Amino acid sequence: MLTYEESQDESERLLIGTKILEGTHYVMHPNGSAMFAVKIGSPSFELFPFDDTNGEDFEYSYAGEGIAKGYGFRYPGYKPGSLFVTSKGLLMFVWKETRVVLTLQRLDLEDLLKKGVCVYLLCLHV
C-alpha cells in the first residue's frame, strides 16, 4: 500500500510503502511494516545500479530509506536506498548497501474484476 504523508516538521512530503499482504508462510517483514519511505519533493539524480534493466526506462528517482531486519527482526532499522519510477509504471526501491530490489506494479482492480481475473492474494481477502 502506498500513502503520502508530511514529514514531522512538515517541510517535505513522503511516499510510504507499507506491506499489507504476505504471500508465503515465511514472514520476514510483518504486515503493517513500512518497507520504505522516500522524499518526493526533491527528485534525486541517482542512477539505477544495474546494467540489465529489462528494457525499462527510468523517469524519476527519489532518495529515501528502507527497512532492514535487525537481530531476528527484533531490532529493525532503516538503511539508505532509492525509489526508481519507470516509464512502464513500475516502482523499484533499491537498498544501497545490499542492492536488494523491491518491485511494485500498480494493479487496476476495477479492470481486473471486469475481466474476471482473480489475483490470488487479493481474492483471499474479498
PDB file of C-alpha atoms in Angstrom:
ATOM      1  CA  MET A   1       0.000   0.000   0.000  1.00  0.00           C
ATOM      2  CA  LEU A   2       1.340   3.423  -0.897  1.00  0.00           C
ATOM      3  CA  THR A   3       0.459   6.507   1.108  1.00  0.00           C
ATOM      4  CA  TYR A   4       1.615  10.110   1.218  1.00  0.00           C
ATOM      5  CA  GLU A   5       2.492  11.806   4.481  1.00  0.00           C
ATOM      6  CA  GLU A   6       4.021  15.077   5.600  1.00  0.00           C
ATOM      7  CA  SER A   7       7.332  14.852   7.444  1.00  0.00           C
ATOM      8  CA  GLN A   8       7.182  15.605  11.183  1.00  0.00           C
ATOM      9  CA  ASP A   9       8.407  19.147  10.633  1.00  0.00           C
ATOM     10  CA  GLU A  10       6.039  19.484   7.606  1.00  0.00           C
ATOM     11  CA  SER A  11       8.948  20.510   5.379  1.00  0.00           C
ATOM     12  CA  GLU A  12       8.545  17.678   2.853  1.00  0.00           C
ATOM     13  CA  ARG A  13       6.134  15.062   1.549  1.00  0.00           C
ATOM     14  CA  LEU A  14       6.966  11.401   1.946  1.00  0.00           C
ATOM     15  CA  LEU A  15       5.803   8.395  -0.051  1.00  0.00           C
ATOM     16  CA  ILE A  16       5.489   5.433   2.327  1.00  0.00           C
ATOM     17  CA  GLY A  17       5.351   1.849   1.050  1.00  0.00           C
ATOM     18  CA  THR A  18       3.637  -0.345   3.672  1.00  0.00           C
ATOM     19  CA  LYS A  19       3.398  -4.119   3.481  1.00  0.00           C
ATOM     20  CA  ILE A  20      -0.213  -5.293   3.803  1.00  0.00           C
ATOM     21  CA  LEU A  21      -0.233  -8.879   2.488  1.00  0.00           C
ATOM     22  CA  GLU A  22       2.043 -11.884   2.959  1.00  0.00           C
ATOM     23  CA  GLY A  23       2.316 -14.326   0.086  1.00  0.00           C
ATOM     24  CA  THR A  24       4.216 -17.109   1.834  1.00  0.00           C
ATOM     25  CA  HIS A  25       4.330 -18.846   5.182  1.00  0.00           C
ATOM     26  CA  TYR A  26       7.739 -17.266   5.864  1.00  0.00           C
ATOM     27  CA  VAL A  27       7.310 -13.778   7.336  1.00  0.00           C
ATOM     28  CA  MET A  28      10.499 -11.704   7.289  1.00  0.00           C
ATOM     29  CA  HIS A  29       8.709  -8.366   7.437  1.00  0.00           C
ATOM     30  CA  PRO A  30       5.383  -8.416   9.325  1.00  0.00           C
ATOM     31  CA  ASN A  31       2.247  -6.967   7.749  1.00  0.00           C
ATOM     32  CA  GLY A  32       1.964  -3.274   8.570  1.00  0.00           C
ATOM     33  CA  SER A  33       5.737  -2.725   8.252  1.00  0.00           C
ATOM     34  CA  ALA A  34       6.749   0.446   6.439  1.00  0.00           C
ATOM     35  CA  MET A  35       9.002  -1.120   3.807  1.00  0.00           C
ATOM     36  CA  PHE A  36      10.358   2.218   2.597  1.00  0.00           C
ATOM     37  CA  ALA A  37       9.892   5.966   2.838  1.00  0.00           C
ATOM     38  CA  VAL A  38      11.110   8.389   0.173  1.00  0.00           C
ATOM     39  CA  LYS A  39      11.169  12.171  -0.076  1.00  0.00           C
ATOM     40  CA  ILE A  40       9.147  13.042  -3.170  1.00  0.00           C
ATOM     41  CA  GLY A  41       9.577  16.804  -3.061  1.00  0.00           C
ATOM     42  CA  SER A  42      13.073  16.726  -4.490  1.00  0.00           C
ATOM     43  CA  PRO A  43      13.958  14.006  -7.004  1.00  0.00           C
ATOM     44  CA  SER A  44      17.498  12.644  -6.851  1.00  0.00           C
ATOM     45  CA  PHE A  45      19.772  12.024  -9.803  1.00  0.00           C
ATOM     46  CA  GLU A  46      20.689   8.539  -8.624  1.00  0.00           C
ATOM     47  CA  LEU A  47      21.282   6.073 -11.454  1.00  0.00           C
ATOM     48  CA  PHE A  48      19.752   2.600 -11.393  1.00  0.00           C
ATOM     49  CA  PRO A  49      22.576   0.397 -10.043  1.00  0.00           C
ATOM     50  CA  PHE A  50      22.261  -2.457 -12.557  1.00  0.00           C
ATOM     51  CA  ASP A  51      23.251  -2.602 -16.221  1.00  0.00           C
ATOM     52  CA  ASP A  52      20.453  -5.007 -17.222  1.00  0.00           C
ATOM     53  CA  THR A  53      17.188  -3.080 -16.906  1.00  0.00           C
ATOM     54  CA  ASN A  54      14.915  -5.450 -18.884  1.00  0.00           C
ATOM     55  CA  GLY A  55      14.043  -2.635 -21.270  1.00  0.00           C
ATOM     56  CA  GLU A  56      12.827  -0.286 -18.526  1.00  0.00           C
ATOM     57  CA  ASP A  57      13.395   3.438 -18.969  1.00  0.00           C
ATOM     58  CA  PHE A  58      13.738   5.289 -15.680  1.00  0.00           C
ATOM     59  CA  GLU A  59      11.917   8.600 -15.440  1.00  0.00           C
ATOM     60  CA  TYR A  60      12.483   9.591 -11.808  1.00  0.00           C
ATOM     61  CA  SER A  61      14.420   8.589  -8.725  1.00  0.00           C
ATOM     62  CA  TYR A  62      13.922   9.635  -5.120  1.00  0.00           C
ATOM     63  CA  ALA A  63      16.207   9.221  -2.116  1.00  0.00           C
ATOM     64  CA  GLY A  64      14.884   7.505   0.976  1.00  0.00           C
ATOM     65  CA  GLU A  65      15.267   4.695   3.466  1.00  0.00           C
ATOM     66  CA  GLY A  66      14.047   1.120   3.536  1.00  0.00           C
ATOM     67  CA  ILE A  67      13.501  -1.263   6.422  1.00  0.00           C
ATOM     68  CA  ALA A  68      16.319  -3.681   7.185  1.00  0.00           C
ATOM     69  CA  LYS A  69      15.962  -6.510   9.638  1.00  0.00           C
ATOM     70  CA  GLY A  70      17.890  -6.333  12.849  1.00  0.00           C
ATOM     71  CA  TYR A  71      18.677  -9.246  15.124  1.00  0.00           C
ATOM     72  CA  GLY A  72      15.908 -11.695  14.236  1.00  0.00           C
ATOM     73  CA  PHE A  73      13.783  -8.659  13.300  1.00  0.00           C
ATOM     74  CA  ARG A  74      13.631  -7.711  16.973  1.00  0.00           C
ATOM     75  CA  TYR A  75      15.616  -4.534  16.316  1.00  0.00           C
ATOM     76  CA  PRO A  76      14.727  -3.422  12.790  1.00  0.00           C
ATOM     77  CA  GLY A  77      16.280  -0.299  11.401  1.00  0.00           C
ATOM     78  CA  TYR A  78      16.340   1.652   8.178  1.00  0.00           C
ATOM     79  CA  LYS A  79      19.082   1.762   5.564  1.00  0.00           C
ATOM     80  CA  PRO A  80      19.540   4.261   2.694  1.00  0.00           C
ATOM     81  CA  GLY A  81      18.072   3.474  -0.683  1.00  0.00           C
ATOM     82  CA  SER A  82      16.372   4.953  -3.716  1.00  0.00           C
ATOM     83  CA  LEU A  83      12.992   4.592  -5.367  1.00  0.00           C
ATOM     84  CA  PHE A  84      13.053   4.434  -9.169  1.00  0.00           C
ATOM     85  CA  VAL A  85       9.983   5.089 -11.324  1.00  0.00           C
ATOM     86  CA  THR A  86       9.880   3.558 -14.801  1.00  0.00           C
ATOM     87  CA  SER A  87       8.090   4.707 -17.923  1.00  0.00           C
ATOM     88  CA  LYS A  88       6.035   1.484 -17.788  1.00  0.00           C
ATOM     89  CA  GLY A  89       4.652   2.359 -14.346  1.00  0.00           C
ATOM     90  CA  LEU A  90       6.858   0.149 -12.165  1.00  0.00           C
ATOM     91  CA  LEU A  91       8.278   1.354  -8.869  1.00  0.00           C
ATOM     92  CA  MET A  92      11.571  -0.159  -7.731  1.00  0.00           C
ATOM     93  CA  PHE A  93      13.078   0.505  -4.316  1.00  0.00           C
ATOM     94  CA  VAL A  94      16.762  -0.453  -4.152  1.00  0.00           C
ATOM     95  CA  TRP A  95      18.709  -0.658  -0.891  1.00  0.00           C
ATOM     96  CA  LYS A  96      22.172   0.855  -1.494  1.00  0.00           C
ATOM     97  CA  GLU A  97      24.136  -1.472   0.769  1.00  0.00           C
ATOM     98  CA  THR A  98      22.662  -4.816  -0.265  1.00  0.00           C
ATOM     99  CA  ARG A  99      21.320  -3.852  -3.729  1.00  0.00           C
ATOM    100  CA  VAL A 100      18.133  -5.777  -2.956  1.00  0.00           C
ATOM    101  CA  VAL A 101      15.260  -4.636  -5.182  1.00  0.00           C
ATOM    102  CA  LEU A 102      11.599  -4.397  -4.175  1.00  0.00           C
ATOM    103  CA  THR A 103       9.431  -4.033  -7.302  1.00  0.00           C
ATOM    104  CA  LEU A 104       5.867  -2.737  -7.218  1.00  0.00           C
ATOM    105  CA  GLN A 105       3.361  -2.752 -10.040  1.00  0.00           C
ATOM    106  CA  ARG A 106       0.098  -0.838  -9.903  1.00  0.00           C
ATOM    107  CA  LEU A 107      -2.984  -3.009 -10.343  1.00  0.00           C
ATOM    108  CA  ASP A 108      -6.196  -1.647 -11.820  1.00  0.00           C
ATOM    109  CA  LEU A 109      -8.576  -3.660  -9.645  1.00  0.00           C
ATOM    110  CA  GLU A 110     -11.697  -2.432 -11.411  1.00  0.00           C
ATOM    111  CA  ASP A 111     -10.315  -3.565 -14.765  1.00  0.00           C
ATOM    112  CA  LEU A 112      -9.222  -6.937 -13.364  1.00  0.00           C
ATOM    113  CA  LEU A 113     -12.655  -7.569 -11.858  1.00  0.00           C
ATOM    114  CA  LYS A 114     -14.374  -6.670 -15.152  1.00  0.00           C
ATOM    115  CA  LYS A 115     -12.177  -9.218 -16.928  1.00  0.00           C
ATOM    116  CA  GLY A 116     -12.868 -11.846 -14.266  1.00  0.00           C
ATOM    117  CA  VAL A 117      -9.195 -12.073 -13.315  1.00  0.00           C
ATOM    118  CA  CYS A 118      -8.512 -13.238  -9.767  1.00  0.00           C
ATOM    119  CA  VAL A 119      -5.286 -12.092  -8.118  1.00  0.00           C
ATOM    120  CA  TYR A 120      -4.705 -14.835  -5.537  1.00  0.00           C
ATOM    121  CA  LEU A 121      -3.763 -12.721  -2.512  1.00  0.00           C
ATOM    122  CA  LEU A 122      -6.479 -10.166  -3.154  1.00  0.00           C
ATOM    123  CA  CYS A 123      -9.172 -12.809  -3.643  1.00  0.00           C
ATOM    124  CA  LEU A 124      -8.399 -14.307  -0.238  1.00  0.00           C
ATOM    125  CA  HIS A 125      -9.384 -11.037   1.407  1.00  0.00           C
ATOM    126  CA  VAL A 126     -12.557 -10.185  -0.585  1.00  0.00           C
TER     127      VAL A 126
END
